[in-house]
């Protein structure tokens, strides 16, 4: 099914997080907690190149009393997590991305792994799974634009096919003798499901055979059909697609209910992200008073996701110099806020959503030392 627009209406909810309530919290087994986190936002939504899920696991059994949220897990943030007795760190960005060939005290990422294991602290990263989720990072970023409708720029697909198999093979059989021969032969092939129904072609009674099969089974099915010119000439082979998931995917294309000036939009974004400055590239022929109606956005690094989108404004954390020039040449304004500044504020919403999702069974705290490494000076 195709993704339909989501209507975003900014609301402010004030929640008080008191350390007093920590004493009433219970705990969760790590494996149970991981299952609940996957129910909240399935890791299957993550991009294929990403490294998500449980990255560091203390020896089992491992119970979690305190879940610690951070955008980036640096050594300073690790020290804070240990001081606050965290049992599991949820780091939006995976601190382990490229394979580690050894675990020594030589590099800061290796030291993170050592300290986590020595102190029995797990590390979990959702990254692009949270980017794609309907209640995730990009939807949060869109809330800062004002009242608008939103849809994913690149919709996510369901993890599984709607039926068994990746391909469908259809052909017609004229007589009962041929039908029995075909069904008998196909049943010998693994990963094939068979359905049949009567049909009529040119006033001739026939049986239509429909096979759902895997990629591997397809080769055997075609080899069998090639043995009969009659079957092969009437065969249709369809490649099945996984269905699109509603409101789920990378980036967001947002259409405001009412146009605003670029200057007004800049102030809205700065207020939402709690920033004093952003970087702006004016599109050719545009000014600060130019109207903004359609915004294409992507948290983090948005060049690939935003490329080719028709919009008045691109909003992301970072883009390459040449991608900015390309957008500006098309009259598209570009706002860059630095990579993690477009992501970090989501963690406050995440803390509240996870608290409700996990029924307040564990203590969830937000890092106070996590920050973007770049500063305007």
mmCIF file of C-alpha atoms in Angstrom:
data_model
loop_
_atom_site.group_PDB
_atom_site.id
_atom_site.type_symbol
_atom_site.label_atom_id
_atom_site.label_comp_id
_atom_site.label_asym_id
_atom_site.label_seq_id
_atom_site.Cartn_x
_atom_site.Cartn_y
_atom_site.Cartn_z
ATOM 1 C CA UNK A 1 0.000 0.000 0.000
ATOM 2 C CA UNK A 2 1.184 3.531 -0.664
ATOM 3 C CA UNK A 3 2.190 5.886 2.107
ATOM 4 C CA UNK A 4 -0.483 8.467 2.878
ATOM 5 C CA UNK A 5 0.236 11.915 4.311
ATOM 6 C CA UNK A 6 0.572 12.372 8.064
ATOM 7 C CA UNK A 7 -0.761 15.569 9.581
ATOM 8 C CA UNK A 8 1.688 17.066 12.056
ATOM 9 C CA UNK A 9 0.427 19.523 14.684
ATOM 10 C CA UNK A 10 3.066 20.704 17.160
ATOM 11 C CA UNK A 11 2.106 20.285 20.803
ATOM 12 C CA UNK A 12 4.034 20.985 23.969
ATOM 13 C CA UNK A 13 3.802 18.457 26.798
ATOM 14 C CA UNK A 14 5.514 19.162 30.068
ATOM 15 C CA UNK A 15 6.594 16.069 31.975
ATOM 16 C CA UNK A 16 8.457 16.145 35.279
ATOM 17 C CA UNK A 17 11.154 13.510 35.663
ATOM 18 C CA UNK A 18 11.928 13.154 39.338
ATOM 19 C CA UNK A 19 14.758 10.993 40.687
ATOM 20 C CA UNK A 20 12.450 10.077 43.573
ATOM 21 C CA UNK A 21 10.448 7.776 41.307
ATOM 22 C CA UNK A 22 13.561 5.711 40.569
ATOM 23 C CA UNK A 23 13.130 3.751 43.790
ATOM 24 C CA UNK A 24 9.746 2.445 42.644
ATOM 25 C CA UNK A 25 11.101 1.102 39.358
ATOM 26 C CA UNK A 26 11.682 -2.575 38.896
ATOM 27 C CA UNK A 27 13.925 -4.104 36.252
ATOM 28 C CA UNK A 28 13.813 -6.002 32.992
ATOM 29 C CA UNK A 29 15.836 -8.904 31.682
ATOM 30 C CA UNK A 30 18.023 -7.713 28.817
ATOM 31 C CA UNK A 31 16.520 -10.110 26.280
ATOM 32 C CA UNK A 32 12.983 -9.104 27.252
ATOM 33 C CA UNK A 33 13.935 -5.440 26.990
ATOM 34 C CA UNK A 34 15.489 -5.952 23.549
ATOM 35 C CA UNK A 35 12.291 -7.617 22.367
ATOM 36 C CA UNK A 36 10.256 -4.660 23.638
ATOM 37 C CA UNK A 37 12.599 -2.191 21.945
ATOM 38 C CA UNK A 38 12.149 -4.052 18.679
ATOM 39 C CA UNK A 39 8.371 -3.901 19.139
ATOM 40 C CA UNK A 40 8.689 -0.138 19.565
ATOM 41 C CA UNK A 41 10.678 0.245 16.316
ATOM 42 C CA UNK A 42 11.716 -2.849 14.411
ATOM 43 C CA UNK A 43 15.379 -3.116 13.493
ATOM 44 C CA UNK A 44 14.187 -4.426 10.128
ATOM 45 C CA UNK A 45 13.473 -0.767 9.232
ATOM 46 C CA UNK A 46 17.203 0.054 9.322
ATOM 47 C CA UNK A 47 19.179 0.540 6.137
ATOM 48 C CA UNK A 48 21.085 -2.515 4.908
ATOM 49 C CA UNK A 49 24.462 -0.787 5.355
ATOM 50 C CA UNK A 50 23.788 0.127 8.979
ATOM 51 C CA UNK A 51 25.056 -1.609 12.120
ATOM 52 C CA UNK A 52 22.113 -1.712 14.529
ATOM 53 C CA UNK A 53 20.912 -3.713 17.495
ATOM 54 C CA UNK A 54 22.834 -5.035 20.496
ATOM 55 C CA UNK A 55 26.497 -4.195 19.881
ATOM 56 C CA UNK A 56 27.970 -5.080 23.282
ATOM 57 C CA UNK A 57 26.447 -7.719 25.551
ATOM 58 C CA UNK A 58 27.581 -8.524 29.103
ATOM 59 C CA UNK A 59 27.621 -12.215 29.943
ATOM 60 C CA UNK A 60 24.040 -13.420 30.629
ATOM 61 C CA UNK A 61 21.917 -13.218 32.572
ATOM 62 C CA UNK A 62 21.863 -9.433 32.526
ATOM 63 C CA UNK A 63 19.175 -7.317 34.154
ATOM 64 C CA UNK A 64 18.518 -3.675 33.314
ATOM 65 C CA UNK A 65 17.456 -1.229 36.000
ATOM 66 C CA UNK A 66 18.613 1.925 34.185
ATOM 67 C CA UNK A 67 18.524 2.663 30.445
ATOM 68 C CA UNK A 68 20.793 5.540 29.431
ATOM 69 C CA UNK A 69 20.000 7.507 26.235
ATOM 70 C CA UNK A 70 22.581 9.360 24.152
ATOM 71 C CA UNK A 71 22.985 10.487 20.561
ATOM 72 C CA UNK A 72 26.716 9.753 20.450
ATOM 73 C CA UNK A 73 28.642 7.504 22.819
ATOM 74 C CA UNK A 74 31.945 9.260 23.467
ATOM 75 C CA UNK A 75 34.346 8.513 26.316
ATOM 76 C CA UNK A 76 32.958 11.483 28.239
ATOM 77 C CA UNK A 77 29.421 10.160 27.799
ATOM 78 C CA UNK A 78 30.546 6.650 28.836
ATOM 79 C CA UNK A 79 31.971 8.078 32.058
ATOM 80 C CA UNK A 80 28.639 9.775 32.762
ATOM 81 C CA UNK A 81 26.737 6.541 32.070
ATOM 82 C CA UNK A 82 28.942 4.620 34.514
ATOM 83 C CA UNK A 83 28.554 7.285 37.195
ATOM 84 C CA UNK A 84 24.778 7.048 36.800
ATOM 85 C CA UNK A 85 24.855 3.233 37.121
ATOM 86 C CA UNK A 86 23.514 2.533 33.643
ATOM 87 C CA UNK A 87 22.955 -1.138 32.770
ATOM 88 C CA UNK A 88 22.224 -0.518 29.071
ATOM 89 C CA UNK A 89 23.262 2.418 26.885
ATOM 90 C CA UNK A 90 21.010 3.228 23.942
ATOM 91 C CA UNK A 91 23.296 5.159 21.595
ATOM 92 C CA UNK A 92 21.424 6.457 18.557
ATOM 93 C CA UNK A 93 24.622 6.386 16.494
ATOM 94 C CA UNK A 94 26.397 3.003 16.594
ATOM 95 C CA UNK A 95 29.785 3.439 18.309
ATOM 96 C CA UNK A 96 30.896 0.285 16.499
ATOM 97 C CA UNK A 97 30.351 0.679 12.777
ATOM 98 C CA UNK A 98 33.370 -0.706 10.968
ATOM 99 C CA UNK A 99 34.622 -4.116 12.166
ATOM 100 C CA UNK A 100 37.144 -4.051 15.017
ATOM 101 C CA UNK A 101 40.189 -6.264 14.408
ATOM 102 C CA UNK A 102 41.310 -6.120 18.037
ATOM 103 C CA UNK A 103 40.127 -4.779 21.404
ATOM 104 C CA UNK A 104 42.974 -2.856 23.012
ATOM 105 C CA UNK A 105 43.430 0.426 24.870
ATOM 106 C CA UNK A 106 44.790 2.072 21.691
ATOM 107 C CA UNK A 107 41.692 3.762 20.220
ATOM 108 C CA UNK A 108 38.716 5.426 21.851
ATOM 109 C CA UNK A 109 36.143 3.074 20.335
ATOM 110 C CA UNK A 110 38.033 0.030 21.560
ATOM 111 C CA UNK A 111 38.222 1.620 25.023
ATOM 112 C CA UNK A 112 34.429 2.064 24.982
ATOM 113 C CA UNK A 113 33.975 -1.678 24.447
ATOM 114 C CA UNK A 114 36.478 -2.528 27.194
ATOM 115 C CA UNK A 115 34.873 -0.200 29.731
ATOM 116 C CA UNK A 116 31.383 -1.438 28.886
ATOM 117 C CA UNK A 117 32.330 -5.088 29.375
ATOM 118 C CA UNK A 118 34.377 -4.419 32.520
ATOM 119 C CA UNK A 119 31.382 -2.643 34.077
ATOM 120 C CA UNK A 120 28.720 -5.024 32.706
ATOM 121 C CA UNK A 121 27.020 -2.378 30.579
ATOM 122 C CA UNK A 122 25.323 -3.298 27.301
ATOM 123 C CA UNK A 123 25.345 -1.045 24.233
ATOM 124 C CA UNK A 124 22.403 -0.924 21.827
ATOM 125 C CA UNK A 125 22.016 1.234 18.711
ATOM 126 C CA UNK A 126 18.830 1.746 16.624
ATOM 127 C CA UNK A 127 20.151 4.462 14.236
ATOM 128 C CA UNK A 128 18.324 4.344 10.872
ATOM 129 C CA UNK A 129 15.538 2.176 12.300
ATOM 130 C CA UNK A 130 14.563 5.236 14.353
ATOM 131 C CA UNK A 131 15.005 7.466 11.284
ATOM 132 C CA UNK A 132 12.397 5.443 9.393
ATOM 133 C CA UNK A 133 9.923 4.791 12.219
ATOM 134 C CA UNK A 134 6.598 6.686 12.095
ATOM 135 C CA UNK A 135 7.264 8.093 15.577
ATOM 136 C CA UNK A 136 10.989 8.528 14.915
ATOM 137 C CA UNK A 137 13.649 11.153 14.355
ATOM 138 C CA UNK A 138 12.447 12.583 11.028
ATOM 139 C CA UNK A 139 8.863 12.925 12.248
ATOM 140 C CA UNK A 140 10.181 14.745 15.319
ATOM 141 C CA UNK A 141 12.238 17.083 13.120
ATOM 142 C CA UNK A 142 9.135 17.871 11.037
ATOM 143 C CA UNK A 143 7.282 19.038 14.158
ATOM 144 C CA UNK A 144 9.391 22.174 14.202
ATOM 145 C CA UNK A 145 8.096 23.409 10.852
ATOM 146 C CA UNK A 146 4.546 24.245 11.912
ATOM 147 C CA UNK A 147 1.239 22.598 11.012
ATOM 148 C CA UNK A 148 1.802 20.454 7.935
ATOM 149 C CA UNK A 149 1.135 17.166 6.233
ATOM 150 C CA UNK A 150 4.044 14.795 5.835
ATOM 151 C CA UNK A 151 5.013 11.656 3.963
ATOM 152 C CA UNK A 152 8.260 9.652 3.750
ATOM 153 C CA UNK A 153 10.542 10.548 0.849
ATOM 154 C CA UNK A 154 11.715 6.946 0.504
ATOM 155 C CA UNK A 155 9.015 4.665 1.979
ATOM 156 C CA UNK A 156 10.123 1.536 3.807
ATOM 157 C CA UNK A 157 9.058 -1.897 2.661
ATOM 158 C CA UNK A 158 7.663 -4.651 4.867
ATOM 159 C CA UNK A 159 10.296 -7.192 5.978
ATOM 160 C CA UNK A 160 8.378 -10.073 4.402
ATOM 161 C CA UNK A 161 6.567 -10.784 1.164
ATOM 162 C CA UNK A 162 2.737 -10.880 1.356
ATOM 163 C CA UNK A 163 2.796 -14.533 0.262
ATOM 164 C CA UNK A 164 5.342 -17.317 0.366
ATOM 165 C CA UNK A 165 8.064 -16.888 -2.237
ATOM 166 C CA UNK A 166 9.620 -14.056 -4.196
ATOM 167 C CA UNK A 167 8.168 -14.904 -7.631
ATOM 168 C CA UNK A 168 4.876 -16.002 -9.146
ATOM 169 C CA UNK A 169 4.725 -18.239 -12.228
ATOM 170 C CA UNK A 170 1.417 -18.577 -14.102
ATOM 171 C CA UNK A 171 0.522 -20.764 -17.092
ATOM 172 C CA UNK A 172 -2.466 -22.650 -18.494
ATOM 173 C CA UNK A 173 -2.964 -26.404 -18.956
ATOM 174 C CA UNK A 174 -5.454 -27.829 -21.470
ATOM 175 C CA UNK A 175 -6.177 -31.418 -20.442
ATOM 176 C CA UNK A 176 -6.433 -33.378 -17.208
ATOM 177 C CA UNK A 177 -3.531 -35.626 -18.164
ATOM 178 C CA UNK A 178 -1.196 -32.648 -18.554
ATOM 179 C CA UNK A 179 -2.531 -31.121 -15.331
ATOM 180 C CA UNK A 180 -1.700 -34.228 -13.302
ATOM 181 C CA UNK A 181 1.754 -34.360 -14.847
ATOM 182 C CA UNK A 182 2.477 -30.731 -14.029
ATOM 183 C CA UNK A 183 1.240 -30.849 -10.436
ATOM 184 C CA UNK A 184 3.124 -34.062 -9.774
ATOM 185 C CA UNK A 185 6.375 -32.599 -11.119
ATOM 186 C CA UNK A 186 6.053 -29.248 -9.346
ATOM 187 C CA UNK A 187 5.352 -30.880 -5.995
ATOM 188 C CA UNK A 188 8.839 -32.399 -6.194
ATOM 189 C CA UNK A 189 10.390 -28.912 -6.129
ATOM 190 C CA UNK A 190 11.032 -27.400 -2.696
ATOM 191 C CA UNK A 191 9.693 -23.932 -1.762
ATOM 192 C CA UNK A 192 6.803 -23.957 -4.221
ATOM 193 C CA UNK A 193 3.116 -23.468 -3.386
ATOM 194 C CA UNK A 194 0.442 -24.317 -5.973
ATOM 195 C CA UNK A 195 -3.025 -22.944 -6.647
ATOM 196 C CA UNK A 196 -5.244 -23.672 -9.658
ATOM 197 C CA UNK A 197 -8.545 -22.418 -11.014
ATOM 198 C CA UNK A 198 -10.664 -23.090 -14.130
ATOM 199 C CA UNK A 199 -10.588 -20.614 -16.983
ATOM 200 C CA UNK A 200 -11.739 -20.367 -20.598
ATOM 201 C CA UNK A 201 -9.645 -19.201 -23.560
ATOM 202 C CA UNK A 202 -11.054 -19.073 -27.105
ATOM 203 C CA UNK A 203 -14.044 -21.157 -25.958
ATOM 204 C CA UNK A 204 -11.664 -23.819 -24.657
ATOM 205 C CA UNK A 205 -11.812 -25.026 -21.035
ATOM 206 C CA UNK A 206 -8.422 -24.753 -19.340
ATOM 207 C CA UNK A 207 -6.867 -24.840 -15.886
ATOM 208 C CA UNK A 208 -4.763 -21.874 -14.837
ATOM 209 C CA UNK A 209 -1.824 -22.831 -12.626
ATOM 210 C CA UNK A 210 -0.296 -20.263 -10.263
ATOM 211 C CA UNK A 211 2.968 -21.062 -8.473
ATOM 212 C CA UNK A 212 4.582 -18.990 -5.738
ATOM 213 C CA UNK A 213 8.242 -19.884 -5.414
ATOM 214 C CA UNK A 214 11.619 -18.740 -4.150
ATOM 215 C CA UNK A 215 14.409 -17.467 -6.403
ATOM 216 C CA UNK A 216 16.118 -20.863 -6.193
ATOM 217 C CA UNK A 217 12.936 -22.799 -6.965
ATOM 218 C CA UNK A 218 12.169 -20.520 -9.924
ATOM 219 C CA UNK A 219 15.155 -21.904 -11.830
ATOM 220 C CA UNK A 220 13.866 -25.462 -11.440
ATOM 221 C CA UNK A 221 10.299 -24.470 -12.362
ATOM 222 C CA UNK A 222 11.438 -22.749 -15.560
ATOM 223 C CA UNK A 223 13.669 -25.710 -16.449
ATOM 224 C CA UNK A 224 10.635 -28.015 -16.154
ATOM 225 C CA UNK A 225 8.381 -25.757 -18.221
ATOM 226 C CA UNK A 226 11.007 -25.466 -20.959
ATOM 227 C CA UNK A 227 10.601 -29.155 -21.571
ATOM 228 C CA UNK A 228 7.155 -28.432 -23.013
ATOM 229 C CA UNK A 229 6.798 -25.788 -25.743
ATOM 230 C CA UNK A 230 3.081 -25.681 -24.975
ATOM 231 C CA UNK A 231 3.597 -24.575 -21.364
ATOM 232 C CA UNK A 232 6.553 -22.281 -21.909
ATOM 233 C CA UNK A 233 4.889 -20.153 -24.589
ATOM 234 C CA UNK A 234 1.991 -19.355 -22.257
ATOM 235 C CA UNK A 235 4.016 -18.702 -19.101
ATOM 236 C CA UNK A 236 4.072 -15.429 -17.166
ATOM 237 C CA UNK A 237 6.741 -14.826 -14.525
ATOM 238 C CA UNK A 238 6.106 -12.051 -12.006
ATOM 239 C CA UNK A 239 8.593 -10.659 -9.484
ATOM 240 C CA UNK A 240 6.739 -10.041 -6.216
ATOM 241 C CA UNK A 241 7.296 -6.822 -4.277
ATOM 242 C CA UNK A 242 7.252 -6.345 -0.540
ATOM 243 C CA UNK A 243 4.412 -3.940 0.388
ATOM 244 C CA UNK A 244 5.187 -0.373 1.432
ATOM 245 C CA UNK A 245 4.701 0.495 5.105
ATOM 246 C CA UNK A 246 2.392 3.365 5.982
ATOM 247 C CA UNK A 247 4.062 6.548 7.347
ATOM 248 C CA UNK A 248 7.430 4.760 7.487
ATOM 249 C CA UNK A 249 10.661 5.501 5.632
ATOM 250 C CA UNK A 250 13.640 7.808 5.169
ATOM 251 C CA UNK A 251 13.240 11.580 5.141
ATOM 252 C CA UNK A 252 9.993 13.513 5.079
ATOM 253 C CA UNK A 253 8.344 15.702 2.446
ATOM 254 C CA UNK A 254 6.288 18.253 4.376
ATOM 255 C CA UNK A 255 3.632 20.581 2.985
ATOM 256 C CA UNK A 256 2.695 23.455 5.272
ATOM 257 C CA UNK A 257 -0.955 24.378 5.705
ATOM 258 C CA UNK A 258 0.072 28.004 5.203
ATOM 259 C CA UNK A 259 3.176 29.372 3.507
ATOM 260 C CA UNK A 260 5.621 31.355 5.636
ATOM 261 C CA UNK A 261 8.648 33.440 4.750
ATOM 262 C CA UNK A 262 12.058 31.794 4.772
ATOM 263 C CA UNK A 263 13.030 34.113 7.640
ATOM 264 C CA UNK A 264 10.096 32.845 9.711
ATOM 265 C CA UNK A 265 10.958 29.233 8.929
ATOM 266 C CA UNK A 266 14.560 29.792 10.021
ATOM 267 C CA UNK A 267 13.384 31.078 13.397
ATOM 268 C CA UNK A 268 11.021 28.118 13.828
ATOM 269 C CA UNK A 269 13.820 25.662 13.125
ATOM 270 C CA UNK A 270 16.261 27.398 15.472
ATOM 271 C CA UNK A 271 13.646 27.410 18.223
ATOM 272 C CA UNK A 272 12.787 23.726 17.740
ATOM 273 C CA UNK A 273 16.433 22.649 17.725
ATOM 274 C CA UNK A 274 17.441 25.123 20.451
ATOM 275 C CA UNK A 275 20.142 26.634 18.237
ATOM 276 C CA UNK A 276 21.365 30.214 18.059
ATOM 277 C CA UNK A 277 22.745 29.795 14.540
ATOM 278 C CA UNK A 278 22.163 27.654 11.439
ATOM 279 C CA UNK A 279 23.880 27.688 8.050
ATOM 280 C CA UNK A 280 21.832 28.971 5.102
ATOM 281 C CA UNK A 281 22.331 28.730 1.349
ATOM 282 C CA UNK A 282 19.831 30.872 -0.530
ATOM 283 C CA UNK A 283 18.446 29.361 -3.707
ATOM 284 C CA UNK A 284 19.059 31.319 -6.892
ATOM 285 C CA UNK A 285 16.555 34.181 -7.059
ATOM 286 C CA UNK A 286 15.420 33.678 -3.443
ATOM 287 C CA UNK A 287 15.519 36.070 -0.474
ATOM 288 C CA UNK A 288 14.697 35.827 3.227
ATOM 289 C CA UNK A 289 11.186 36.984 2.347
ATOM 290 C CA UNK A 290 10.613 34.237 -0.234
ATOM 291 C CA UNK A 291 7.680 31.962 0.655
ATOM 292 C CA UNK A 292 8.214 28.433 1.936
ATOM 293 C CA UNK A 293 5.403 25.940 1.420
ATOM 294 C CA UNK A 294 7.153 22.584 0.843
ATOM 295 C CA UNK A 295 10.087 21.369 2.936
ATOM 296 C CA UNK A 296 12.107 18.226 2.242
ATOM 297 C CA UNK A 297 14.011 17.157 5.332
ATOM 298 C CA UNK A 298 16.322 14.423 6.529
ATOM 299 C CA UNK A 299 17.934 14.229 9.957
ATOM 300 C CA UNK A 300 21.705 13.792 9.978
ATOM 301 C CA UNK A 301 23.331 13.680 6.549
ATOM 302 C CA UNK A 302 20.635 14.224 3.942
ATOM 303 C CA UNK A 303 22.328 14.527 0.545
ATOM 304 C CA UNK A 304 21.344 11.105 -0.777
ATOM 305 C CA UNK A 305 17.783 11.190 0.565
ATOM 306 C CA UNK A 306 16.995 14.746 -0.541
ATOM 307 C CA UNK A 307 18.589 14.577 -3.982
ATOM 308 C CA UNK A 308 16.120 15.351 -6.762
ATOM 309 C CA UNK A 309 13.235 16.338 -4.465
ATOM 310 C CA UNK A 310 11.152 19.330 -5.528
ATOM 311 C CA UNK A 311 10.789 21.674 -2.559
ATOM 312 C CA UNK A 312 11.220 25.262 -1.450
ATOM 313 C CA UNK A 313 13.644 24.245 1.278
ATOM 314 C CA UNK A 314 15.991 21.404 2.149
ATOM 315 C CA UNK A 315 16.529 20.912 5.886
ATOM 316 C CA UNK A 316 19.247 18.569 7.140
ATOM 317 C CA UNK A 317 22.324 18.386 9.336
ATOM 318 C CA UNK A 318 24.986 18.311 6.662
ATOM 319 C CA UNK A 319 25.384 18.148 2.879
ATOM 320 C CA UNK A 320 28.415 18.175 0.637
ATOM 321 C CA UNK A 321 29.524 21.477 -0.851
ATOM 322 C CA UNK A 322 28.596 20.416 -4.372
ATOM 323 C CA UNK A 323 25.178 19.068 -3.366
ATOM 324 C CA UNK A 324 24.403 22.447 -1.782
ATOM 325 C CA UNK A 325 25.447 24.193 -5.016
ATOM 326 C CA UNK A 326 23.216 21.863 -7.055
ATOM 327 C CA UNK A 327 20.193 22.553 -4.846
ATOM 328 C CA UNK A 328 20.752 26.309 -4.805
ATOM 329 C CA UNK A 329 21.079 26.390 -8.610
ATOM 330 C CA UNK A 330 17.521 25.010 -8.795
ATOM 331 C CA UNK A 331 16.189 27.782 -6.554
ATOM 332 C CA UNK A 332 16.012 25.525 -3.479
ATOM 333 C CA UNK A 333 17.056 27.056 -0.167
ATOM 334 C CA UNK A 334 19.229 24.859 2.067
ATOM 335 C CA UNK A 335 19.463 24.960 5.868
ATOM 336 C CA UNK A 336 22.239 22.979 7.554
ATOM 337 C CA UNK A 337 22.216 22.608 11.339
ATOM 338 C CA UNK A 338 25.214 20.246 11.872
ATOM 339 C CA UNK A 339 24.707 16.513 11.843
ATOM 340 C CA UNK A 340 23.627 15.561 15.352
ATOM 341 C CA UNK A 341 21.769 18.812 16.074
ATOM 342 C CA UNK A 342 18.970 17.509 13.859
ATOM 343 C CA UNK A 343 18.755 14.291 15.919
ATOM 344 C CA UNK A 344 19.612 14.903 19.563
ATOM 345 C CA UNK A 345 16.423 16.695 20.580
ATOM 346 C CA UNK A 346 14.430 13.594 19.645
ATOM 347 C CA UNK A 347 15.853 11.787 22.667
ATOM 348 C CA UNK A 348 13.657 13.776 25.072
ATOM 349 C CA UNK A 349 10.563 12.576 23.209
ATOM 350 C CA UNK A 350 12.049 9.077 23.039
ATOM 351 C CA UNK A 351 12.480 8.975 26.817
ATOM 352 C CA UNK A 352 8.777 9.684 27.287
ATOM 353 C CA UNK A 353 7.639 7.280 24.566
ATOM 354 C CA UNK A 354 9.811 4.442 25.854
ATOM 355 C CA UNK A 355 8.658 5.082 29.402
ATOM 356 C CA UNK A 356 5.075 4.529 28.309
ATOM 357 C CA UNK A 357 5.956 1.616 26.003
ATOM 358 C CA UNK A 358 7.905 -0.177 28.751
ATOM 359 C CA UNK A 359 5.206 0.642 31.328
ATOM 360 C CA UNK A 360 7.758 2.480 33.500
ATOM 361 C CA UNK A 361 9.390 -0.806 34.472
ATOM 362 C CA UNK A 362 12.889 0.684 34.313
ATOM 363 C CA UNK A 363 14.532 4.033 34.911
ATOM 364 C CA UNK A 364 15.262 5.936 31.680
ATOM 365 C CA UNK A 365 17.703 8.838 31.812
ATOM 366 C CA UNK A 366 19.086 11.243 29.231
ATOM 367 C CA UNK A 367 22.768 12.110 28.868
ATOM 368 C CA UNK A 368 23.732 15.579 30.023
ATOM 369 C CA UNK A 369 27.197 15.578 28.436
ATOM 370 C CA UNK A 370 26.261 14.431 24.916
ATOM 371 C CA UNK A 371 26.622 17.297 22.420
ATOM 372 C CA UNK A 372 27.494 18.011 18.813
ATOM 373 C CA UNK A 373 31.303 18.184 18.400
ATOM 374 C CA UNK A 374 31.105 21.328 16.246
ATOM 375 C CA UNK A 375 30.579 24.800 17.706
ATOM 376 C CA UNK A 376 30.248 28.255 16.194
ATOM 377 C CA UNK A 377 33.073 30.471 17.547
#
